[in-house]
mmCIF file of C-alpha atoms in Angstrom:
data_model
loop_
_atom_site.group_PDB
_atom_site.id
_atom_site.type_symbol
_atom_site.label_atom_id
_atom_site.label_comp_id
_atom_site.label_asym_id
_atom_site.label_seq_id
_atom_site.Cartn_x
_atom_site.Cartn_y
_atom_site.Cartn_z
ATOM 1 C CA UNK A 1 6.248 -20.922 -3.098
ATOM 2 C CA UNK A 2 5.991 -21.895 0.188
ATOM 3 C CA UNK A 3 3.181 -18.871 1.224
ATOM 4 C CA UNK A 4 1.238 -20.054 -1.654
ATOM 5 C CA UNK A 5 1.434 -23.837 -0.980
ATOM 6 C CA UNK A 6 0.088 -22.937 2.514
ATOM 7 C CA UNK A 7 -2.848 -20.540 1.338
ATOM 8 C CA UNK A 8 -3.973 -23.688 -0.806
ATOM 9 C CA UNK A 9 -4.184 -26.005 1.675
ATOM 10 C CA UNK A 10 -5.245 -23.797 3.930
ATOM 11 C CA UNK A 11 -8.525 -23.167 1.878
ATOM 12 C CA UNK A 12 -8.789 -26.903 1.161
ATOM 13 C CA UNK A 13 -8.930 -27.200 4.577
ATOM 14 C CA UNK A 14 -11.661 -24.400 5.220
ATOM 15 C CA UNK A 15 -13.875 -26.680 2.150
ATOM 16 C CA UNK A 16 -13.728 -29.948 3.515
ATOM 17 C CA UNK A 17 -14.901 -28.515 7.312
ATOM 18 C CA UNK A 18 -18.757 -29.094 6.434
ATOM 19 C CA UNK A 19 -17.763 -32.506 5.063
ATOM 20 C CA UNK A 20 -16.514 -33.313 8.654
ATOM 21 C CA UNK A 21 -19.811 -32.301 10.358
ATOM 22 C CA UNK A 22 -17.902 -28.677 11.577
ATOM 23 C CA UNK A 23 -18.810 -25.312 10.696
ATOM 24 C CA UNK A 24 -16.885 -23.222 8.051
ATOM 25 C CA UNK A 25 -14.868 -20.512 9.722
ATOM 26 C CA UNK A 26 -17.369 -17.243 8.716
ATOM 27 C CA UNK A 27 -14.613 -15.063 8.727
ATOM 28 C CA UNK A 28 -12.529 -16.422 6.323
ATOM 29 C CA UNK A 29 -10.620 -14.510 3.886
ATOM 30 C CA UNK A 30 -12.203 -14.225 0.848
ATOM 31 C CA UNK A 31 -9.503 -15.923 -2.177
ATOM 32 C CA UNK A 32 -9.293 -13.046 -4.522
ATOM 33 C CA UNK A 33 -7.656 -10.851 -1.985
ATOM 34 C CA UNK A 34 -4.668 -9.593 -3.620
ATOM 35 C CA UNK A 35 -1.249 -9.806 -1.119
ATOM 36 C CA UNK A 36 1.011 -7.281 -2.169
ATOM 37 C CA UNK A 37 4.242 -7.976 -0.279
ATOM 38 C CA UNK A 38 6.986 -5.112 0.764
ATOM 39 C CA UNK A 39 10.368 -5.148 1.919
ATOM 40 C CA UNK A 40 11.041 -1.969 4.224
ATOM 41 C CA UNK A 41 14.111 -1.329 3.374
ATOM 42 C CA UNK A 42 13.810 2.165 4.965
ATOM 43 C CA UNK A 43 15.497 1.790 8.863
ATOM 44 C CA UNK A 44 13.938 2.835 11.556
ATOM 45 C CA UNK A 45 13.558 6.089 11.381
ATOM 46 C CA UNK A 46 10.331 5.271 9.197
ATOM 47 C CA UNK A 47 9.445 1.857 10.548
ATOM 48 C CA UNK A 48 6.500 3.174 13.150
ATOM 49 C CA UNK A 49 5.175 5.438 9.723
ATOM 50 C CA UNK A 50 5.480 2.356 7.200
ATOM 51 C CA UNK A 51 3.561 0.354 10.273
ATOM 52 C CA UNK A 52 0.627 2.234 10.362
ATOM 53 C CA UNK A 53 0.557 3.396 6.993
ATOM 54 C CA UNK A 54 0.051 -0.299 6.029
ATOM 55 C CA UNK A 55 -2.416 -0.806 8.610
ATOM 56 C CA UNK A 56 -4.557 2.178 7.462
ATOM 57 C CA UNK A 57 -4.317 0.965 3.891
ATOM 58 C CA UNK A 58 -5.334 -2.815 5.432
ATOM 59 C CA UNK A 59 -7.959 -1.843 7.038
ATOM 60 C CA UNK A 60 -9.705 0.373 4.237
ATOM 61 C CA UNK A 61 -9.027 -2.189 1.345
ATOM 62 C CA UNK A 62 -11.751 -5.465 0.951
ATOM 63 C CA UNK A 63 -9.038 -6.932 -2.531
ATOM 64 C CA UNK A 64 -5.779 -5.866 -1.520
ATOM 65 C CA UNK A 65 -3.589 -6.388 1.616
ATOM 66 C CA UNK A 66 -0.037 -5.366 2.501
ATOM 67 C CA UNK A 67 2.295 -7.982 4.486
ATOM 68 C CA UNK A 68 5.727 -7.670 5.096
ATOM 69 C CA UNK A 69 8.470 -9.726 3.495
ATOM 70 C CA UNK A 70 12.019 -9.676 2.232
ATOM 71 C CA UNK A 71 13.543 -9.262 -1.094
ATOM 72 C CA UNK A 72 12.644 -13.127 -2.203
ATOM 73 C CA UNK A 73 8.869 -12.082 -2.594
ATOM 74 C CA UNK A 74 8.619 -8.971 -2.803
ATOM 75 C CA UNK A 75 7.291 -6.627 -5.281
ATOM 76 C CA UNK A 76 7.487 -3.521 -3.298
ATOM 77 C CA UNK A 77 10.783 -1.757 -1.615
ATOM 78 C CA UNK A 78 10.801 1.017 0.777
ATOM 79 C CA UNK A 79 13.558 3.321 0.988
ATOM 80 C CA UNK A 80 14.813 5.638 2.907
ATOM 81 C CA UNK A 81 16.419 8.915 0.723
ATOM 82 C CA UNK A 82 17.735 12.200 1.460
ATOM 83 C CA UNK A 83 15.428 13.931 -1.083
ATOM 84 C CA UNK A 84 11.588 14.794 -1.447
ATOM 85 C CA UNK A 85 9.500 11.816 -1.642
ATOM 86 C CA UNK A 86 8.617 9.823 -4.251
ATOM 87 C CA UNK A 87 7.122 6.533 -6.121
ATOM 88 C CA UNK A 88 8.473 4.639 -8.810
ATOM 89 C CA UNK A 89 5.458 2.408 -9.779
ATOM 90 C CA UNK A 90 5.667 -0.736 -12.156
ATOM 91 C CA UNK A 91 2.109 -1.515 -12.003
ATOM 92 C CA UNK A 92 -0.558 -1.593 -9.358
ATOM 93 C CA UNK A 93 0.923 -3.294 -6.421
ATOM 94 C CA UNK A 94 5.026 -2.925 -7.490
ATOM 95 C CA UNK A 95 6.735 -0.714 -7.346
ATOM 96 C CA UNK A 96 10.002 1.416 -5.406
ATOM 97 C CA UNK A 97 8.670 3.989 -2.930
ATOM 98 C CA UNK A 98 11.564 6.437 -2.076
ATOM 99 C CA UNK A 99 10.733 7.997 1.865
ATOM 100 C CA UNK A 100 12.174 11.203 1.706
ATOM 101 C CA UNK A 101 13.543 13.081 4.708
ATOM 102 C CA UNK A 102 13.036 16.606 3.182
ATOM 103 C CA UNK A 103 9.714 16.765 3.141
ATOM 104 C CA UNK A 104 9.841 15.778 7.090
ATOM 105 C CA UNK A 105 12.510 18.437 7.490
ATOM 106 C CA UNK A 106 10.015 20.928 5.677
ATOM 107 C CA UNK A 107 7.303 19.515 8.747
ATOM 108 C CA UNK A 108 5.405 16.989 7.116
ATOM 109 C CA UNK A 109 4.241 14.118 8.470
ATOM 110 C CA UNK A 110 6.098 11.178 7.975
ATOM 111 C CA UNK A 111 2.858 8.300 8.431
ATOM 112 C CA UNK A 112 1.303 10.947 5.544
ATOM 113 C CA UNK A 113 3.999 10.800 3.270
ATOM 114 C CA UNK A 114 4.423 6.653 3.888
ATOM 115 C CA UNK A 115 0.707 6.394 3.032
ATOM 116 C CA UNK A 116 0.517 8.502 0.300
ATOM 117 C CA UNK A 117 3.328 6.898 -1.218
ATOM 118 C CA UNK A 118 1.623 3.761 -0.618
ATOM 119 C CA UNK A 119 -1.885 5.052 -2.731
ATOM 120 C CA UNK A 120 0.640 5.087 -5.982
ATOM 121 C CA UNK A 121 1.684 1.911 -5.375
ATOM 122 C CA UNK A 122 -1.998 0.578 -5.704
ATOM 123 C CA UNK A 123 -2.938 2.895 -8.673
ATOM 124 C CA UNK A 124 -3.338 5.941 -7.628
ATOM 125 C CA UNK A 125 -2.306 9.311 -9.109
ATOM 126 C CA UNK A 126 -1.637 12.870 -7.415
ATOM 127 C CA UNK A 127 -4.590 15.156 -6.688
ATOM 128 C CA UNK A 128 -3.316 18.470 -5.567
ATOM 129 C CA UNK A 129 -6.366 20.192 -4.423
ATOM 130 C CA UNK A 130 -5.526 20.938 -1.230
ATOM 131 C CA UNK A 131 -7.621 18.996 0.760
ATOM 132 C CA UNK A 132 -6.702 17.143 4.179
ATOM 133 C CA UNK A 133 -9.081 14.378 4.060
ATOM 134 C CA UNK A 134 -8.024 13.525 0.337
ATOM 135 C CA UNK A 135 -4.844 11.327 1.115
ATOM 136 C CA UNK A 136 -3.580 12.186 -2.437
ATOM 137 C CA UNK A 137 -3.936 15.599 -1.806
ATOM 138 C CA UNK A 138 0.163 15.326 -0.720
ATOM 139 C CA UNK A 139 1.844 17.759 0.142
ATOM 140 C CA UNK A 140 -0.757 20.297 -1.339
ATOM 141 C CA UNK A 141 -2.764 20.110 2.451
ATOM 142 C CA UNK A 142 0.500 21.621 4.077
ATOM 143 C CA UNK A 143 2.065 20.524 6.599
ATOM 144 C CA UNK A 144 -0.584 20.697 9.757
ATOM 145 C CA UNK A 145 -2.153 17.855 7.826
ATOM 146 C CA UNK A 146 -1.476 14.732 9.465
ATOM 147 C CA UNK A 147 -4.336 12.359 8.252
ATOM 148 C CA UNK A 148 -2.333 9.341 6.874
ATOM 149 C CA UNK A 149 -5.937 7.267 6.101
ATOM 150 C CA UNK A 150 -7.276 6.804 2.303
ATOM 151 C CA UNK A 151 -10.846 8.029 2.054
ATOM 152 C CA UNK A 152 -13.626 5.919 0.626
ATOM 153 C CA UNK A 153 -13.057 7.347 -2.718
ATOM 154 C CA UNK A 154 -9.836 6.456 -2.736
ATOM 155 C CA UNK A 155 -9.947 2.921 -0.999
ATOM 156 C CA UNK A 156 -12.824 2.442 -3.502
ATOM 157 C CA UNK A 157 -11.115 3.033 -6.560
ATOM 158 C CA UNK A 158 -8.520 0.531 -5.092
ATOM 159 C CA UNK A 159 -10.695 -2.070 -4.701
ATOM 160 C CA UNK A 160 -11.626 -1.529 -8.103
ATOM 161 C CA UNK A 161 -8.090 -1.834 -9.433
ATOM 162 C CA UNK A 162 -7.529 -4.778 -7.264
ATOM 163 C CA UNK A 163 -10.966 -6.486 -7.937
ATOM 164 C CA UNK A 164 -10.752 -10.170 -9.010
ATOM 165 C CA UNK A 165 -7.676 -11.113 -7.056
ATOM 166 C CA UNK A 166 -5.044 -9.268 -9.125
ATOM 167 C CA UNK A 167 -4.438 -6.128 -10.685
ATOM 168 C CA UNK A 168 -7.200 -5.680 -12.894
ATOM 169 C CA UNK A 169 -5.973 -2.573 -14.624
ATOM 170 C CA UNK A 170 -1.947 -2.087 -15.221
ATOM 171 C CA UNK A 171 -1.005 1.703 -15.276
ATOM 172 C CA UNK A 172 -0.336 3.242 -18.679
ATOM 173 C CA UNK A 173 2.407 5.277 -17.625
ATOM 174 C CA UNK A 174 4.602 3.048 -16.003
ATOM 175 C CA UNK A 175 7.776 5.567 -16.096
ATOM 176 C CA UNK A 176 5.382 7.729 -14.211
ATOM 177 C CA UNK A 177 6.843 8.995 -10.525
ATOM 178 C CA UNK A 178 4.665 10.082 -8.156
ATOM 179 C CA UNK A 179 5.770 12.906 -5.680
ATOM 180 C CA UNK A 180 4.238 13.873 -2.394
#
């Protein structure tokens, strides 16, 4: 409530700027950015990978955005689990991801795993083909693969899901778990 009583005012501030002879700020978030909030359950054994991995999704996505924030308002939990890794998405942007420390004990990266994690989260399914620069790819790229970074394709198809401000398109297989 009180995150979306401040966005509003915010932005009524940013409108009534060239009413008071002042330039509108030019950076200025656009409204329809989607904030999909998380609570990192996970310790700190995967706080540094759940860090970056939301940055690189941040900085790749123009409708979506990851913040941080507790179990009031949030539709996202990290956890930390002795198993392989895994995603139990709702919908685009909700979800449980499951960090698992046997795939890091098998030598896989852990800011991979976070981010890929993170991709099902916003929509996006497995793609086992192997390839490094394909964040999807999972474990498929082995484990010298360390790029934990969506690429365009995959930031763009995002964007798409996320375009209008929310969630344009809700998964049809909601039971569906995703597995690095």
């Amino acid at each position: 409530m009180f995150r979306s009583t401040t966005r509003m005012l915010a932005g009524a501030m940013l409108l009534a700027l060239p009413l008071l002879g002042l330039p509108a700020v030019a950076n200025a978030a656009p409204s329809d950015v989607t904030t999909v909030y998380y609570d990192n359950e996970a310790g700190s054994a995967w706080s540094d990978a759940v860090s970056q991995a939301v940055a690189n999704w941040n900085a790749a996505e123009q409708n979506v955005q990851f913040a941080a924030g507790d179990s009031s308002d949030s539709t996202v939990l990290i956890e930390a689990s002795s198993g392989w890794p895994e995603t139990q998405p709702q919908s685009p942007g909700a979800g449980t991801v499951y960090l698992g420390e046997e795939a890091v004990s098998e030598g896989y990266d852990r800011t991979r795993i976070t981010a890929h994690e993170l991709g099902h989260i916003l929509g996006l399914d497995d793609n086992y083909n192997g390839d490094c620069s394909i964040l999807m790819s999972g474990h498929s790229a082995g484990t010298s693969c360390t790029n934990a970074k969506p690429g365009p394709d995959e930031a763009a198809q995002v964007d798409q899901i996320f375009a209008g401000g929310a969630a344009a398109v809700v998964r049809s297989r909601v039971a569906t778990v995703g597995v690095f």
